[in-house]
Amino acid sequence: MNERDEFFLRRAIQLAKQARENGQEPFGAILVKNNEIVAERGNQIYATSDPTAHAENLLIRDYCQRNKLMNLEGFSLYCSAEPCMLCSGAVFWARITKIVFSVSQKILQKISGGSTKTDCRTLLKPHQWIEIIGPVLIEEGLKVLEGYQFEKSNLIS
């Protein structure tokens, strides 16, 4: 991981903090192309009453629709937490080339009290064109989650 990766990941963590402050699940993601942020989102599941409105999923969907793209090869996704199964699927179908995340699914499930979810490496492992970096900047990512009440969340099921 380099300084640019750290900069972008910190922005995703900041979006997670903003999402939490807005009454949403504390997750954020940004999309980067040629070392430039091209899109960013926070989680919106409660605002939209949509259990698929994860930051990563919304980000990919909105960016692709807005730009009339189906292929995001050469793009990087920075996430405050490791992409879940849903978001890993979106990464696969959009052909995103690189993922950088802070808090792992394993740590997230431990602090949320939920059941263990499959990590993105396991899901995306057969697809060698996806570079996965993480968990990194874990302490910064965990600060956003500190004291969050996951009981109201789908994460505990």
Coordinates of C-alpha atoms in Angstrom, one line a residue:
M1 CA 0.0 0.0 0.0
N2 CA 1.3 3.5 -0.9
E3 CA 0.5 7.0 0.3
R4 CA -2.2 7.5 -2.3
D5 CA -3.9 4.3 -1.1
E6 CA -3.9 5.6 2.5
F7 CA -5.3 9.0 1.4
F8 CA -8.2 7.3 -0.5
L9 CA -8.9 4.8 2.2
R10 CA -9.1 7.6 4.8
R11 CA -11.6 9.3 2.6
A12 CA -13.7 6.1 2.6
I13 CA -13.5 6.0 6.4
Q14 CA -14.6 9.6 6.6
L15 CA -17.6 8.8 4.5
A16 CA -18.4 5.9 6.8
K17 CA -18.3 8.4 9.7
Q18 CA -20.7 10.8 7.8
A19 CA -23.1 7.9 7.1
R20 CA -23.2 7.0 10.8
E21 CA -23.8 10.7 11.7
N22 CA -26.7 10.7 9.3
G23 CA -28.3 7.6 10.9
Q24 CA -27.0 5.1 8.4
E25 CA -24.8 2.0 8.8
P26 CA -21.2 3.2 9.3
F27 CA -19.8 2.3 5.9
G28 CA -18.3 4.3 3.1
A29 CA -16.6 3.7 -0.3
I30 CA -14.9 5.7 -3.0
L31 CA -14.1 4.8 -6.6
V32 CA -10.8 5.9 -8.1
K33 CA -9.5 6.1 -11.7
N34 CA -6.1 7.4 -12.6
N35 CA -5.4 8.5 -9.0
E36 CA -8.6 10.7 -9.0
I37 CA -11.8 10.2 -7.0
V38 CA -14.6 9.8 -9.5
A39 CA -17.4 8.8 -7.1
E40 CA -18.0 8.4 -3.4
R41 CA -20.9 7.1 -1.3
G42 CA -21.9 6.3 2.2
N43 CA -24.3 3.5 3.2
Q44 CA -28.0 4.3 2.6
I45 CA -29.9 1.2 3.7
Y46 CA -32.1 3.0 6.2
A47 CA -32.7 6.2 4.1
T48 CA -33.9 4.1 1.2
S49 CA -35.4 1.1 3.0
D50 CA -33.2 -0.9 0.7
P51 CA -31.1 -3.7 2.2
T52 CA -28.8 -3.6 -0.9
A53 CA -28.0 0.1 -0.5
H54 CA -24.5 -0.6 0.7
A55 CA -22.0 2.1 0.0
E56 CA -20.0 0.0 -2.5
N57 CA -23.1 -1.4 -4.3
L58 CA -24.7 2.1 -4.7
L59 CA -21.4 3.6 -5.8
I60 CA -20.8 1.0 -8.6
R61 CA -24.5 1.1 -9.7
D62 CA -24.7 4.9 -9.8
Y63 CA -21.3 5.5 -11.5
C64 CA -22.0 2.9 -14.2
Q65 CA -25.5 4.2 -14.9
R66 CA -24.4 7.9 -15.0
N67 CA -21.4 7.1 -17.3
K68 CA -23.1 4.4 -19.3
L69 CA -20.4 1.9 -18.4
M70 CA -20.5 -1.8 -17.7
N71 CA -16.8 -2.4 -17.3
L72 CA -14.7 -0.6 -14.6
E73 CA -11.3 -2.3 -15.4
G74 CA -8.6 0.0 -14.2
F75 CA -10.7 1.4 -11.4
S76 CA -9.9 1.0 -7.7
L77 CA -12.5 0.7 -4.9
Y78 CA -11.6 1.9 -1.4
C79 CA -13.9 0.7 1.4
S80 CA -14.1 1.4 5.1
A81 CA -14.8 -2.3 5.6
E82 CA -14.2 -5.4 3.6
P83 CA -16.8 -5.8 0.9
C84 CA -19.5 -8.3 1.8
M85 CA -20.9 -11.0 -0.5
L86 CA -23.3 -8.6 -2.2
C87 CA -20.6 -5.9 -2.8
S88 CA -18.0 -8.5 -3.9
G89 CA -20.5 -9.6 -6.5
A90 CA -20.8 -6.0 -7.8
V91 CA -17.0 -5.7 -7.9
F92 CA -16.8 -8.9 -9.9
W93 CA -19.5 -8.0 -12.4
A94 CA -18.1 -4.4 -12.8
R95 CA -14.6 -5.9 -13.3
I96 CA -13.0 -3.5 -10.8
T97 CA -9.3 -4.1 -10.7
K98 CA -8.3 -3.2 -7.2
I99 CA -10.0 -3.3 -3.7
V100 CA -8.4 -1.6 -0.6
F101 CA -10.3 -2.0 2.7
S102 CA -9.9 -1.2 6.4
V103 CA -11.9 -3.5 8.7
S104 CA -12.1 -7.1 7.7
Q105 CA -15.3 -9.1 7.6
K106 CA -13.9 -11.3 10.4
I107 CA -13.3 -8.3 12.7
L108 CA -16.6 -6.8 11.7
Q109 CA -18.6 -9.9 12.6
K110 CA -16.7 -10.2 15.9
I111 CA -17.6 -6.7 17.0
S112 CA -21.2 -6.8 15.7
G113 CA -22.0 -10.2 17.3
G114 CA -23.2 -11.5 14.0
S115 CA -22.4 -14.7 12.2
T116 CA -19.3 -15.1 10.1
K117 CA -19.7 -13.9 6.5
T118 CA -17.5 -15.0 3.6
D119 CA -14.6 -12.7 3.1
C120 CA -14.0 -11.0 -0.3
R121 CA -10.7 -12.9 -0.9
T122 CA -12.5 -16.2 -0.8
L123 CA -15.2 -15.0 -3.1
L124 CA -12.9 -13.3 -5.6
K125 CA -9.9 -15.5 -5.3
P126 CA -10.4 -17.4 -8.6
H127 CA -10.3 -14.0 -10.4
Q128 CA -6.7 -13.1 -10.5
W129 CA -7.3 -9.8 -12.2
I130 CA -8.6 -8.3 -8.9
E131 CA -5.9 -7.1 -6.5
I132 CA -7.1 -7.1 -2.9
I133 CA -5.3 -5.1 -0.2
G134 CA -6.4 -5.2 3.4
P135 CA -7.1 -5.1 6.2
V136 CA -5.2 -1.8 6.6
L137 CA -5.6 1.3 8.7
I138 CA -7.6 -0.9 11.0
E139 CA -7.6 1.3 14.1
E140 CA -8.9 4.2 12.0
G141 CA -11.6 2.1 10.5
L142 CA -12.6 0.7 13.9
K143 CA -13.0 4.2 15.5
V144 CA -16.0 4.8 13.2
L145 CA -17.6 1.5 14.4
E146 CA -16.8 2.1 18.1
G147 CA -20.0 1.9 20.1
Y148 CA -22.3 1.5 17.1
Q149 CA -25.4 -0.6 17.9
F150 CA -25.5 -3.4 15.4
E151 CA -28.7 -4.8 16.9
K152 CA -30.8 -2.9 14.4
S153 CA -28.7 -4.1 11.5
N154 CA -28.8 -7.1 9.2
L155 CA -25.2 -7.7 10.2
I156 CA -26.2 -9.7 13.2
S157 CA -28.2 -12.3 11.4

